XYZ file of N, CA and C in Angstrom:
231
model
N 332.061 -37.695 2.953
C 332.651 -36.815 1.966
C 331.546 -36.345 1.017
N 331.528 -35.077 0.697
C 330.491 -34.550 -0.185
C 330.750 -34.981 -1.619
N 329.714 -34.837 -2.422
C 329.807 -35.238 -3.822
C 330.826 -34.381 -4.570
N 330.869 -33.077 -4.259
C 331.823 -32.200 -4.940
C 333.265 -32.554 -4.581
N 333.505 -32.896 -3.325
C 334.850 -33.311 -2.908
C 335.248 -34.606 -3.607
N 334.303 -35.532 -3.717
C 334.592 -36.791 -4.402
C 334.944 -36.551 -5.858
N 334.210 -35.644 -6.495
C 334.510 -35.309 -7.892
C 335.904 -34.709 -8.021
N 336.266 -33.847 -7.080
C 337.598 -33.237 -7.115
C 338.693 -34.283 -6.934
N 338.499 -35.216 -5.984
C 339.492 -36.272 -5.769
C 339.599 -37.182 -6.986
N 338.464 -37.497 -7.599
C 338.486 -38.353 -8.782
C 339.223 -37.665 -9.929
N 338.976 -36.379 -10.113
C 339.665 -35.634 -11.172
C 341.155 -35.541 -10.895
N 341.518 -35.293 -9.648
C 342.933 -35.214 -9.295
C 343.609 -36.565 -9.504
N 342.934 -37.635 -9.139
C 343.474 -38.971 -9.359
C 343.666 -39.267 -10.837
N 342.712 -38.830 -11.662
C 342.848 -39.036 -13.099
C 344.042 -38.264 -13.649
N 344.219 -37.032 -13.192
C 345.331 -36.212 -13.669
C 346.671 -36.838 -13.280
N 346.796 -37.236 -12.024
C 348.064 -37.809 -11.556
C 348.362 -39.122 -12.274
N 347.368 -39.990 -12.377
C 347.623 -41.273 -13.036
C 347.911 -41.101 -14.523
N 347.279 -40.126 -15.163
C 347.589 -39.851 -16.570
C 349.011 -39.319 -16.723
N 349.444 -38.458 -15.797
C 350.809 -37.946 -15.847
C 351.826 -39.065 -15.650
N 351.564 -39.959 -14.707
C 352.489 -41.069 -14.467
C 352.516 -42.000 -15.676
N 351.352 -42.283 -16.236
C 351.291 -43.144 -17.415
C 352.069 -42.537 -18.572
N 351.896 -41.240 -18.786
C 352.599 -40.559 -19.868
C 354.093 -40.487 -19.596
N 354.468 -40.191 -18.372
C 355.875 -40.063 -18.027
C 356.640 -41.364 -18.101
N 355.988 -42.463 -17.776
C 356.677 -43.754 -17.803
C 356.757 -44.349 -19.199
N 356.068 -43.746 -20.158
C 356.085 -44.261 -21.523
C 357.496 -44.277 -22.105
N 358.306 -43.311 -21.738
C 359.634 -43.165 -22.326
C 360.652 -44.154 -21.764
N 360.330 -44.843 -20.670
C 361.284 -45.724 -20.002
C 360.744 -47.147 -19.861
N 360.051 -47.638 -20.863
C 359.422 -48.952 -20.771
C 360.417 -50.106 -20.868
N 361.687 -49.816 -21.120
C 362.700 -50.876 -21.151
C 362.957 -51.433 -19.753
N 362.766 -50.611 -18.746
C 362.962 -51.026 -17.356
C 361.722 -51.797 -16.886
N 361.944 -52.947 -16.255
C 360.825 -53.807 -15.852
C 359.957 -53.161 -14.770
N 360.583 -52.477 -13.799
C 359.816 -51.834 -12.729
C 358.974 -50.682 -13.276
N 359.554 -49.937 -14.194
C 358.816 -48.812 -14.786
C 357.648 -49.323 -15.619
N 357.860 -50.443 -16.288
C 356.782 -51.030 -17.074
C 355.615 -51.442 -16.176
N 355.929 -52.024 -15.021
C 354.869 -52.388 -14.067
C 354.155 -51.149 -13.539
N 354.909 -50.095 -13.269
C 354.317 -48.830 -12.815
C 353.423 -48.242 -13.898
N 353.850 -48.345 -15.151
C 353.075 -47.843 -16.278
C 351.731 -48.573 -16.369
N 351.757 -49.875 -16.236
C 350.520 -50.663 -16.311
C 349.622 -50.362 -15.116
N 350.212 -50.265 -13.937
C 349.422 -49.978 -12.730
C 348.774 -48.596 -12.809
N 349.505 -47.624 -13.318
C 348.920 -46.283 -13.424
C 347.842 -46.238 -14.505
N 347.973 -47.045 -15.535
C 346.906 -47.148 -16.537
C 345.641 -47.743 -15.958
N 345.809 -48.765 -15.141
C 344.650 -49.374 -14.475
C 344.028 -48.378 -13.487
N 344.882 -47.632 -12.789
C 344.372 -46.609 -11.866
C 343.597 -45.536 -12.625
N 344.076 -45.174 -13.808
C 343.365 -44.190 -14.626
C 341.977 -44.692 -14.996
N 341.886 -45.960 -15.351
C 340.571 -46.533 -15.651
C 339.668 -46.517 -14.422
N 340.226 -46.845 -13.269
C 339.434 -46.844 -12.039
C 338.948 -45.457 -11.664
N 339.838 -44.476 -11.735
C 339.436 -43.102 -11.429
C 338.404 -42.585 -12.431
N 338.558 -42.959 -13.684
C 337.587 -42.531 -14.696
C 336.208 -43.110 -14.417
N 336.170 -44.387 -14.063
C 334.883 -45.008 -13.742
C 334.267 -44.384 -12.499
N 335.095 -44.124 -11.487
C 334.608 -43.487 -10.265
C 334.039 -42.104 -10.577
N 334.759 -41.336 -11.388
C 334.310 -39.994 -11.751
C 332.980 -40.070 -12.504
N 332.868 -41.022 -13.413
C 331.632 -41.178 -14.185
C 330.454 -41.548 -13.279
N 330.719 -42.382 -12.285
C 329.634 -42.844 -11.415
C 329.147 -41.762 -10.451
N 329.892 -40.685 -10.290
C 329.484 -39.619 -9.373
C 328.413 -38.703 -9.963
N 328.192 -38.772 -11.259
C 327.176 -37.946 -11.900
C 325.900 -38.745 -12.034
N 324.820 -38.214 -11.492
C 323.524 -38.890 -11.513
C 322.883 -38.719 -12.888
N 322.323 -39.797 -13.373
C 321.589 -39.770 -14.635
C 320.108 -39.629 -14.325
N 319.422 -38.803 -15.098
C 317.989 -38.639 -14.902
C 317.267 -39.776 -15.607
N 316.350 -40.465 -14.920
C 315.609 -41.556 -15.560
C 314.760 -41.026 -16.708
N 314.736 -41.741 -17.804
C 313.931 -41.340 -18.950
C 314.574 -40.262 -19.793
N 315.819 -39.926 -19.519
C 316.492 -38.851 -20.246
C 316.608 -39.176 -21.730
N 316.947 -40.400 -22.064
C 317.135 -40.773 -23.459
C 315.816 -40.776 -24.224
N 314.742 -41.201 -23.566
C 313.438 -41.201 -24.223
C 312.985 -39.779 -24.523
N 313.183 -38.867 -23.557
C 312.793 -37.478 -23.780
C 313.590 -36.862 -24.930
N 314.887 -37.155 -24.979
C 315.720 -36.614 -26.045
C 315.298 -37.171 -27.403
N 314.933 -38.438 -27.466
C 314.483 -39.040 -28.721
C 313.176 -38.390 -29.175
N 312.263 -38.132 -28.230
C 311.004 -37.471 -28.574
C 311.246 -36.070 -29.105
N 312.189 -35.350 -28.499
C 312.511 -33.996 -28.967
C 313.039 -34.021 -30.391
N 313.894 -34.983 -30.696
C 314.450 -35.056 -32.035
C 313.392 -35.395 -33.058
N 312.453 -36.278 -32.702
C 311.385 -36.643 -33.620
C 310.490 -35.434 -33.911
N 310.153 -34.668 -32.865
C 309.308 -33.486 -33.082
C 310.044 -32.421 -33.887
N 311.346 -32.300 -33.715
C 312.112 -31.345 -34.522
C 312.113 -31.748 -35.988
N 312.239 -33.053 -36.242
C 312.244 -33.525 -37.628
C 310.871 -33.331 -38.270
N 309.811 -33.535 -37.511
C 308.465 -33.348 -38.049
C 308.204 -31.886 -38.365
N 308.695 -30.982 -37.535
C 308.504 -29.553 -37.782
C 309.309 -29.090 -38.991
N 310.478 -29.674 -39.170
C 311.331 -29.286 -40.295
C 310.869 -29.852 -41.625
N 310.055 -30.910 -41.615
C 309.636 -31.569 -42.853
C 308.462 -30.897 -43.500
């Protein structure tokens, strides 16, 4: 599966699990619905983590950004 397809599936999973979590909020008196609510919340966390892991981080990105901010502050002072 390509990276773009994985991102699309992760986003779709997040949307569906968020909708189920939101929809079951109104019926938490029922024990089965409460279990579904918790399961969809856990699924939302899983899909969110999966979606986050699909984006590659550039090594040294934070150091470069910190250097840019320091040089901007020196120029402004």
